[in-house]
């Protein structure tokens, strides 16, 4: 199956194995019961549609009116609002809050996280995906003096923040969250070469995933991070996690 493209906002649902969307959905599949999920920056609702079909209660927030019009039908509750100024009025309401490919577009992602966290239940978690600006392709481009913006990808011209694994985990410490796990994603070969979605290429994609996991700070295209609020104890816990992940 080739990746589908959202015609409203130009973003694609990455429905191939090892993508950020694959890992987000896989993490949620591991939960035994229907969940209450808040999807922040839900675009045209491609994640919300799948999650609601799986029986979860899903709320969405989107700031783009055209995307929101398409997404609204896939959510139990929907907010058309500026994510930066949204008040996140719910308290202890959600099992998961998703920030899928959205934090890099915000002026102050840490401030938004702080406002959103009280909406989590006591056992609630965040799932976040962001591009890895320290990917080897970007490093090689910098070596030759290039850091040019693009319409898509790590250097998307709409990105206001650029994350490495170190800066991502540091931000989680700043918002009093402990990192539970980090999954690196592979370069999206299937988007560039859709024919590689065939079964014959599955072993190559598995090898690519193994290589990415062997040195995630260098090879990861994106990081999919799971975190939980931890109060004042978050900073040392996050620092220990960060030290382990940087090895």
PDB file of N, CA and C in Angstrom, residues 124-195:
ATOM      1  N   UNK A 124      -1.591   8.910  33.022  1.00  0.00           N
ATOM      2  CA  UNK A 124      -1.527   9.315  31.626  1.00  0.00           C
ATOM      3  C   UNK A 124      -0.126   9.526  31.101  1.00  0.00           C
ATOM      4  N   UNK A 125      -0.005   9.507  29.764  1.00  0.00           N
ATOM      5  CA  UNK A 125       1.292   9.651  29.106  1.00  0.00           C
ATOM      6  C   UNK A 125       1.182  10.562  27.889  1.00  0.00           C
ATOM      7  N   UNK A 126       2.311  11.098  27.506  1.00  0.00           N
ATOM      8  CA  UNK A 126       2.457  11.851  26.266  1.00  0.00           C
ATOM      9  C   UNK A 126       3.149  10.976  25.239  1.00  0.00           C
ATOM     10  N   UNK A 127       2.727  11.076  23.974  1.00  0.00           N
ATOM     11  CA  UNK A 127       3.490  10.508  22.868  1.00  0.00           C
ATOM     12  C   UNK A 127       3.809  11.658  21.923  1.00  0.00           C
ATOM     13  N   UNK A 128       5.084  11.831  21.649  1.00  0.00           N
ATOM     14  CA  UNK A 128       5.573  12.966  20.865  1.00  0.00           C
ATOM     15  C   UNK A 128       6.425  12.448  19.722  1.00  0.00           C
ATOM     16  N   UNK A 129       6.249  13.007  18.531  1.00  0.00           N
ATOM     17  CA  UNK A 129       7.174  12.717  17.429  1.00  0.00           C
ATOM     18  C   UNK A 129       7.702  14.026  16.868  1.00  0.00           C
ATOM     19  N   UNK A 130       9.022  14.089  16.688  1.00  0.00           N
ATOM     20  CA  UNK A 130       9.676  15.273  16.125  1.00  0.00           C
ATOM     21  C   UNK A 130      10.796  14.819  15.195  1.00  0.00           C
ATOM     22  N   UNK A 131      11.149  15.640  14.207  1.00  0.00           N
ATOM     23  CA  UNK A 131      12.271  15.297  13.327  1.00  0.00           C
ATOM     24  C   UNK A 131      13.607  15.416  14.072  1.00  0.00           C
ATOM     25  N   UNK A 132      14.576  14.662  13.597  1.00  0.00           N
ATOM     26  CA  UNK A 132      15.931  14.685  14.156  1.00  0.00           C
ATOM     27  C   UNK A 132      16.842  15.514  13.264  1.00  0.00           C
ATOM     28  N   UNK A 133      17.142  16.743  13.705  1.00  0.00           N
ATOM     29  CA  UNK A 133      17.976  17.622  12.878  1.00  0.00           C
ATOM     30  C   UNK A 133      19.429  17.153  12.836  1.00  0.00           C
ATOM     31  N   UNK A 134      19.798  16.210  13.717  1.00  0.00           N
ATOM     32  CA  UNK A 134      21.161  15.669  13.713  1.00  0.00           C
ATOM     33  C   UNK A 134      21.278  14.418  12.838  1.00  0.00           C
ATOM     34  N   UNK A 135      20.277  14.144  12.030  1.00  0.00           N
ATOM     35  CA  UNK A 135      20.347  13.031  11.090  1.00  0.00           C
ATOM     36  C   UNK A 135      21.578  13.188  10.183  1.00  0.00           C
ATOM     37  N   UNK A 136      22.123  12.073   9.757  1.00  0.00           N
ATOM     38  CA  UNK A 136      23.390  12.096   9.019  1.00  0.00           C
ATOM     39  C   UNK A 136      23.299  12.910   7.730  1.00  0.00           C
ATOM     40  N   UNK A 137      22.130  12.925   7.105  1.00  0.00           N
ATOM     41  CA  UNK A 137      21.980  13.697   5.862  1.00  0.00           C
ATOM     42  C   UNK A 137      22.129  15.191   6.132  1.00  0.00           C
ATOM     43  N   UNK A 138      21.543  15.664   7.235  1.00  0.00           N
ATOM     44  CA  UNK A 138      21.652  17.080   7.599  1.00  0.00           C
ATOM     45  C   UNK A 138      23.096  17.403   7.987  1.00  0.00           C
ATOM     46  N   UNK A 139      23.729  16.497   8.718  1.00  0.00           N
ATOM     47  CA  UNK A 139      25.135  16.714   9.095  1.00  0.00           C
ATOM     48  C   UNK A 139      26.022  16.820   7.855  1.00  0.00           C
ATOM     49  N   UNK A 140      25.775  15.935   6.891  1.00  0.00           N
ATOM     50  CA  UNK A 140      26.573  15.965   5.666  1.00  0.00           C
ATOM     51  C   UNK A 140      26.322  17.249   4.893  1.00  0.00           C
ATOM     52  N   UNK A 141      25.072  17.695   4.849  1.00  0.00           N
ATOM     53  CA  UNK A 141      24.756  18.952   4.168  1.00  0.00           C
ATOM     54  C   UNK A 141      25.458  20.130   4.825  1.00  0.00           C
ATOM     55  N   UNK A 142      25.479  20.130   6.161  1.00  0.00           N
ATOM     56  CA  UNK A 142      26.166  21.211   6.879  1.00  0.00           C
ATOM     57  C   UNK A 142      27.664  21.210   6.595  1.00  0.00           C
ATOM     58  N   UNK A 143      28.224  20.016   6.432  1.00  0.00           N
ATOM     59  CA  UNK A 143      29.642  19.907   6.128  1.00  0.00           C
ATOM     60  C   UNK A 143      29.992  20.651   4.844  1.00  0.00           C
ATOM     61  N   UNK A 144      29.030  20.683   3.910  1.00  0.00           N
ATOM     62  CA  UNK A 144      29.231  21.371   2.642  1.00  0.00           C
ATOM     63  C   UNK A 144      28.589  22.761   2.631  1.00  0.00           C
ATOM     64  N   UNK A 145      28.212  23.241   3.832  1.00  0.00           N
ATOM     65  CA  UNK A 145      27.714  24.600   3.954  1.00  0.00           C
ATOM     66  C   UNK A 145      26.267  24.798   3.582  1.00  0.00           C
ATOM     67  N   UNK A 146      25.475  23.706   3.567  1.00  0.00           N
ATOM     68  CA  UNK A 146      24.078  23.808   3.163  1.00  0.00           C
ATOM     69  C   UNK A 146      23.142  23.561   4.346  1.00  0.00           C
ATOM     70  N   UNK A 147      22.176  24.448   4.515  1.00  0.00           N
ATOM     71  CA  UNK A 147      21.124  24.270   5.514  1.00  0.00           C
ATOM     72  C   UNK A 147      19.861  24.918   4.953  1.00  0.00           C
ATOM     73  N   UNK A 148      19.472  24.443   3.789  1.00  0.00           N
ATOM     74  CA  UNK A 148      18.385  25.061   3.029  1.00  0.00           C
ATOM     75  C   UNK A 148      17.030  24.498   3.444  1.00  0.00           C
ATOM     76  N   UNK A 149      16.049  25.381   3.605  1.00  0.00           N
ATOM     77  CA  UNK A 149      14.700  24.940   3.940  1.00  0.00           C
ATOM     78  C   UNK A 149      14.070  24.239   2.738  1.00  0.00           C
ATOM     79  N   UNK A 150      13.024  23.466   3.021  1.00  0.00           N
ATOM     80  CA  UNK A 150      12.357  22.686   1.976  1.00  0.00           C
ATOM     81  C   UNK A 150      10.853  22.687   2.232  1.00  0.00           C
ATOM     82  N   UNK A 151      10.106  22.146   1.282  1.00  0.00           N
ATOM     83  CA  UNK A 151       8.662  22.079   1.440  1.00  0.00           C
ATOM     84  C   UNK A 151       8.240  20.982   2.410  1.00  0.00           C
ATOM     85  N   UNK A 152       9.075  19.975   2.581  1.00  0.00           N
ATOM     86  CA  UNK A 152       8.756  18.844   3.447  1.00  0.00           C
ATOM     87  C   UNK A 152      10.022  18.397   4.135  1.00  0.00           C
ATOM     88  N   UNK A 153       9.864  17.502   5.123  1.00  0.00           N
ATOM     89  CA  UNK A 153      11.018  16.857   5.719  1.00  0.00           C
ATOM     90  C   UNK A 153      11.572  17.571   6.933  1.00  0.00           C
ATOM     91  N   UNK A 154      12.791  17.198   7.306  1.00  0.00           N
ATOM     92  CA  UNK A 154      13.421  17.707   8.523  1.00  0.00           C
ATOM     93  C   UNK A 154      13.569  19.222   8.483  1.00  0.00           C
ATOM     94  N   UNK A 155      13.902  19.769   7.319  1.00  0.00           N
ATOM     95  CA  UNK A 155      14.102  21.212   7.181  1.00  0.00           C
ATOM     96  C   UNK A 155      12.886  21.890   6.549  1.00  0.00           C
ATOM     97  N   UNK A 156      11.715  21.368   6.835  1.00  0.00           N
ATOM     98  CA  UNK A 156      10.460  21.985   6.395  1.00  0.00           C
ATOM     99  C   UNK A 156      10.481  23.468   6.742  1.00  0.00           C
ATOM    100  N   UNK A 157      10.131  24.311   5.786  1.00  0.00           N
ATOM    101  CA  UNK A 157      10.211  25.756   5.990  1.00  0.00           C
ATOM    102  C   UNK A 157       9.233  26.269   7.034  1.00  0.00           C
ATOM    103  N   UNK A 158       8.262  25.445   7.439  1.00  0.00           N
ATOM    104  CA  UNK A 158       7.335  25.857   8.495  1.00  0.00           C
ATOM    105  C   UNK A 158       7.826  25.475   9.890  1.00  0.00           C
ATOM    106  N   UNK A 159       8.969  24.797   9.994  1.00  0.00           N
ATOM    107  CA  UNK A 159       9.502  24.411  11.299  1.00  0.00           C
ATOM    108  C   UNK A 159      10.135  25.615  11.991  1.00  0.00           C
ATOM    109  N   UNK A 160       9.746  25.831  13.231  1.00  0.00           N
ATOM    110  CA  UNK A 160      10.297  26.927  14.032  1.00  0.00           C
ATOM    111  C   UNK A 160      11.323  26.436  15.043  1.00  0.00           C
ATOM    112  N   UNK A 161      11.310  25.145  15.329  1.00  0.00           N
ATOM    113  CA  UNK A 161      12.274  24.548  16.265  1.00  0.00           C
ATOM    114  C   UNK A 161      12.878  23.300  15.628  1.00  0.00           C
ATOM    115  N   UNK A 162      14.141  23.065  15.949  1.00  0.00           N
ATOM    116  CA  UNK A 162      14.852  21.897  15.456  1.00  0.00           C
ATOM    117  C   UNK A 162      15.354  21.112  16.660  1.00  0.00           C
ATOM    118  N   UNK A 163      15.067  19.813  16.668  1.00  0.00           N
ATOM    119  CA  UNK A 163      15.369  18.984  17.828  1.00  0.00           C
ATOM    120  C   UNK A 163      16.438  17.942  17.520  1.00  0.00           C
ATOM    121  N   UNK A 164      17.301  17.738  18.505  1.00  0.00           N
ATOM    122  CA  UNK A 164      18.132  16.548  18.577  1.00  0.00           C
ATOM    123  C   UNK A 164      17.582  15.709  19.723  1.00  0.00           C
ATOM    124  N   UNK A 165      18.095  14.506  19.905  1.00  0.00           N
ATOM    125  CA  UNK A 165      17.631  13.698  21.032  1.00  0.00           C
ATOM    126  C   UNK A 165      17.952  14.387  22.350  1.00  0.00           C
ATOM    127  N   UNK A 166      19.111  15.024  22.416  1.00  0.00           N
ATOM    128  CA  UNK A 166      19.516  15.711  23.643  1.00  0.00           C
ATOM    129  C   UNK A 166      18.581  16.878  23.960  1.00  0.00           C
ATOM    130  N   UNK A 167      18.272  17.705  22.971  1.00  0.00           N
ATOM    131  CA  UNK A 167      17.414  18.860  23.252  1.00  0.00           C
ATOM    132  C   UNK A 167      15.976  18.429  23.527  1.00  0.00           C
ATOM    133  N   UNK A 168      15.542  17.341  22.906  1.00  0.00           N
ATOM    134  CA  UNK A 168      14.196  16.840  23.156  1.00  0.00           C
ATOM    135  C   UNK A 168      14.063  16.343  24.596  1.00  0.00           C
ATOM    136  N   UNK A 169      15.015  15.537  25.052  1.00  0.00           N
ATOM    137  CA  UNK A 169      14.939  15.024  26.414  1.00  0.00           C
ATOM    138  C   UNK A 169      15.125  16.144  27.433  1.00  0.00           C
ATOM    139  N   UNK A 170      15.940  17.147  27.087  1.00  0.00           N
ATOM    140  CA  UNK A 170      16.101  18.300  27.979  1.00  0.00           C
ATOM    141  C   UNK A 170      14.787  19.058  28.126  1.00  0.00           C
ATOM    142  N   UNK A 171      14.065  19.219  27.014  1.00  0.00           N
ATOM    143  CA  UNK A 171      12.779  19.905  27.091  1.00  0.00           C
ATOM    144  C   UNK A 171      11.799  19.135  27.965  1.00  0.00           C
ATOM    145  N   UNK A 172      11.807  17.817  27.871  1.00  0.00           N
ATOM    146  CA  UNK A 172      10.911  17.032  28.708  1.00  0.00           C
ATOM    147  C   UNK A 172      11.245  17.206  30.184  1.00  0.00           C
ATOM    148  N   UNK A 173      12.511  17.318  30.516  1.00  0.00           N
ATOM    149  CA  UNK A 173      12.890  17.588  31.896  1.00  0.00           C
ATOM    150  C   UNK A 173      12.387  18.958  32.342  1.00  0.00           C
ATOM    151  N   UNK A 174      12.468  19.928  31.445  1.00  0.00           N
ATOM    152  CA  UNK A 174      12.035  21.287  31.778  1.00  0.00           C
ATOM    153  C   UNK A 174      10.540  21.366  32.067  1.00  0.00           C
ATOM    154  N   UNK A 175       9.756  20.471  31.455  1.00  0.00           N
ATOM    155  CA  UNK A 175       8.309  20.474  31.703  1.00  0.00           C
ATOM    156  C   UNK A 175       7.931  19.401  32.726  1.00  0.00           C
ATOM    157  N   UNK A 176       8.918  18.943  33.481  1.00  0.00           N
ATOM    158  CA  UNK A 176       8.701  17.988  34.582  1.00  0.00           C
ATOM    159  C   UNK A 176       8.090  16.678  34.111  1.00  0.00           C
ATOM    160  N   UNK A 177       8.667  16.119  33.051  1.00  0.00           N
ATOM    161  CA  UNK A 177       8.259  14.804  32.565  1.00  0.00           C
ATOM    162  C   UNK A 177       9.471  13.887  32.518  1.00  0.00           C
ATOM    163  N   UNK A 178       9.227  12.627  32.793  1.00  0.00           N
ATOM    164  CA  UNK A 178      10.292  11.631  32.673  1.00  0.00           C
ATOM    165  C   UNK A 178      10.095  10.862  31.371  1.00  0.00           C
ATOM    166  N   UNK A 179      11.165  10.626  30.688  1.00  0.00           N
ATOM    167  CA  UNK A 179      11.127   9.898  29.413  1.00  0.00           C
ATOM    168  C   UNK A 179      11.049   8.410  29.697  1.00  0.00           C
ATOM    169  N   UNK A 180      10.049   7.764  29.123  1.00  0.00           N
ATOM    170  CA  UNK A 180       9.865   6.329  29.317  1.00  0.00           C
ATOM    171  C   UNK A 180      10.543   5.519  28.228  1.00  0.00           C
ATOM    172  N   UNK A 181      10.447   5.962  27.000  1.00  0.00           N
ATOM    173  CA  UNK A 181      11.155   5.289  25.910  1.00  0.00           C
ATOM    174  C   UNK A 181      11.244   6.213  24.704  1.00  0.00           C
ATOM    175  N   UNK A 182      12.217   5.932  23.859  1.00  0.00           N
ATOM    176  CA  UNK A 182      12.418   6.680  22.619  1.00  0.00           C
ATOM    177  C   UNK A 182      12.607   5.677  21.489  1.00  0.00           C
ATOM    178  N   UNK A 183      11.810   5.818  20.448  1.00  0.00           N
ATOM    179  CA  UNK A 183      11.913   4.952  19.277  1.00  0.00           C
ATOM    180  C   UNK A 183      12.364   5.785  18.084  1.00  0.00           C
ATOM    181  N   UNK A 184      13.471   5.427  17.431  1.00  0.00           N
ATOM    182  CA  UNK A 184      13.896   6.150  16.230  1.00  0.00           C
ATOM    183  C   UNK A 184      13.157   5.633  15.006  1.00  0.00           C
ATOM    184  N   UNK A 185      12.858   6.512  14.070  1.00  0.00           N
ATOM    185  CA  UNK A 185      12.238   6.074  12.823  1.00  0.00           C
ATOM    186  C   UNK A 185      13.263   6.124  11.697  1.00  0.00           C
ATOM    187  N   UNK A 186      13.028   5.304  10.706  1.00  0.00           N
ATOM    188  CA  UNK A 186      13.930   5.260   9.558  1.00  0.00           C
ATOM    189  C   UNK A 186      13.642   6.401   8.591  1.00  0.00           C
ATOM    190  N   UNK A 187      14.585   6.689   7.735  1.00  0.00           N
ATOM    191  CA  UNK A 187      14.330   7.627   6.645  1.00  0.00           C
ATOM    192  C   UNK A 187      13.147   7.113   5.816  1.00  0.00           C
ATOM    193  N   UNK A 188      12.225   7.990   5.396  1.00  0.00           N
ATOM    194  CA  UNK A 188      11.011   7.548   4.712  1.00  0.00           C
ATOM    195  C   UNK A 188      11.242   7.178   3.249  1.00  0.00           C
ATOM    196  N   UNK A 189      11.968   6.108   3.050  1.00  0.00           N
ATOM    197  CA  UNK A 189      12.283   5.652   1.696  1.00  0.00           C
ATOM    198  C   UNK A 189      11.005   5.394   0.897  1.00  0.00           C
ATOM    199  N   UNK A 190       9.973   4.900   1.594  1.00  0.00           N
ATOM    200  CA  UNK A 190       8.732   4.546   0.906  1.00  0.00           C
ATOM    201  C   UNK A 190       8.011   5.760   0.332  1.00  0.00           C
ATOM    202  N   UNK A 191       8.217   6.936   0.921  1.00  0.00           N
ATOM    203  CA  UNK A 191       7.610   8.148   0.373  1.00  0.00           C
ATOM    204  C   UNK A 191       8.286   8.564  -0.928  1.00  0.00           C
ATOM    205  N   UNK A 192       9.588   8.372  -0.985  1.00  0.00           N
ATOM    206  CA  UNK A 192      10.358   8.756  -2.171  1.00  0.00           C
ATOM    207  C   UNK A 192      10.232   7.698  -3.261  1.00  0.00           C
ATOM    208  N   UNK A 193      10.250   6.444  -2.836  1.00  0.00           N
ATOM    209  CA  UNK A 193      10.169   5.322  -3.783  1.00  0.00           C
ATOM    210  C   UNK A 193       9.019   4.404  -3.365  1.00  0.00           C
ATOM    211  N   UNK A 194       7.776   4.728  -3.734  1.00  0.00           N
ATOM    212  CA  UNK A 194       6.612   3.947  -3.287  1.00  0.00           C
ATOM    213  C   UNK A 194       6.673   2.466  -3.655  1.00  0.00           C
ATOM    214  N   UNK A 195       7.380   2.128  -4.721  1.00  0.00           N
ATOM    215  CA  UNK A 195       7.433   0.722  -5.135  1.00  0.00           C
ATOM    216  C   UNK A 195       8.128  -0.147  -4.087  1.00  0.00           C
TER     217      UNK A 195
END
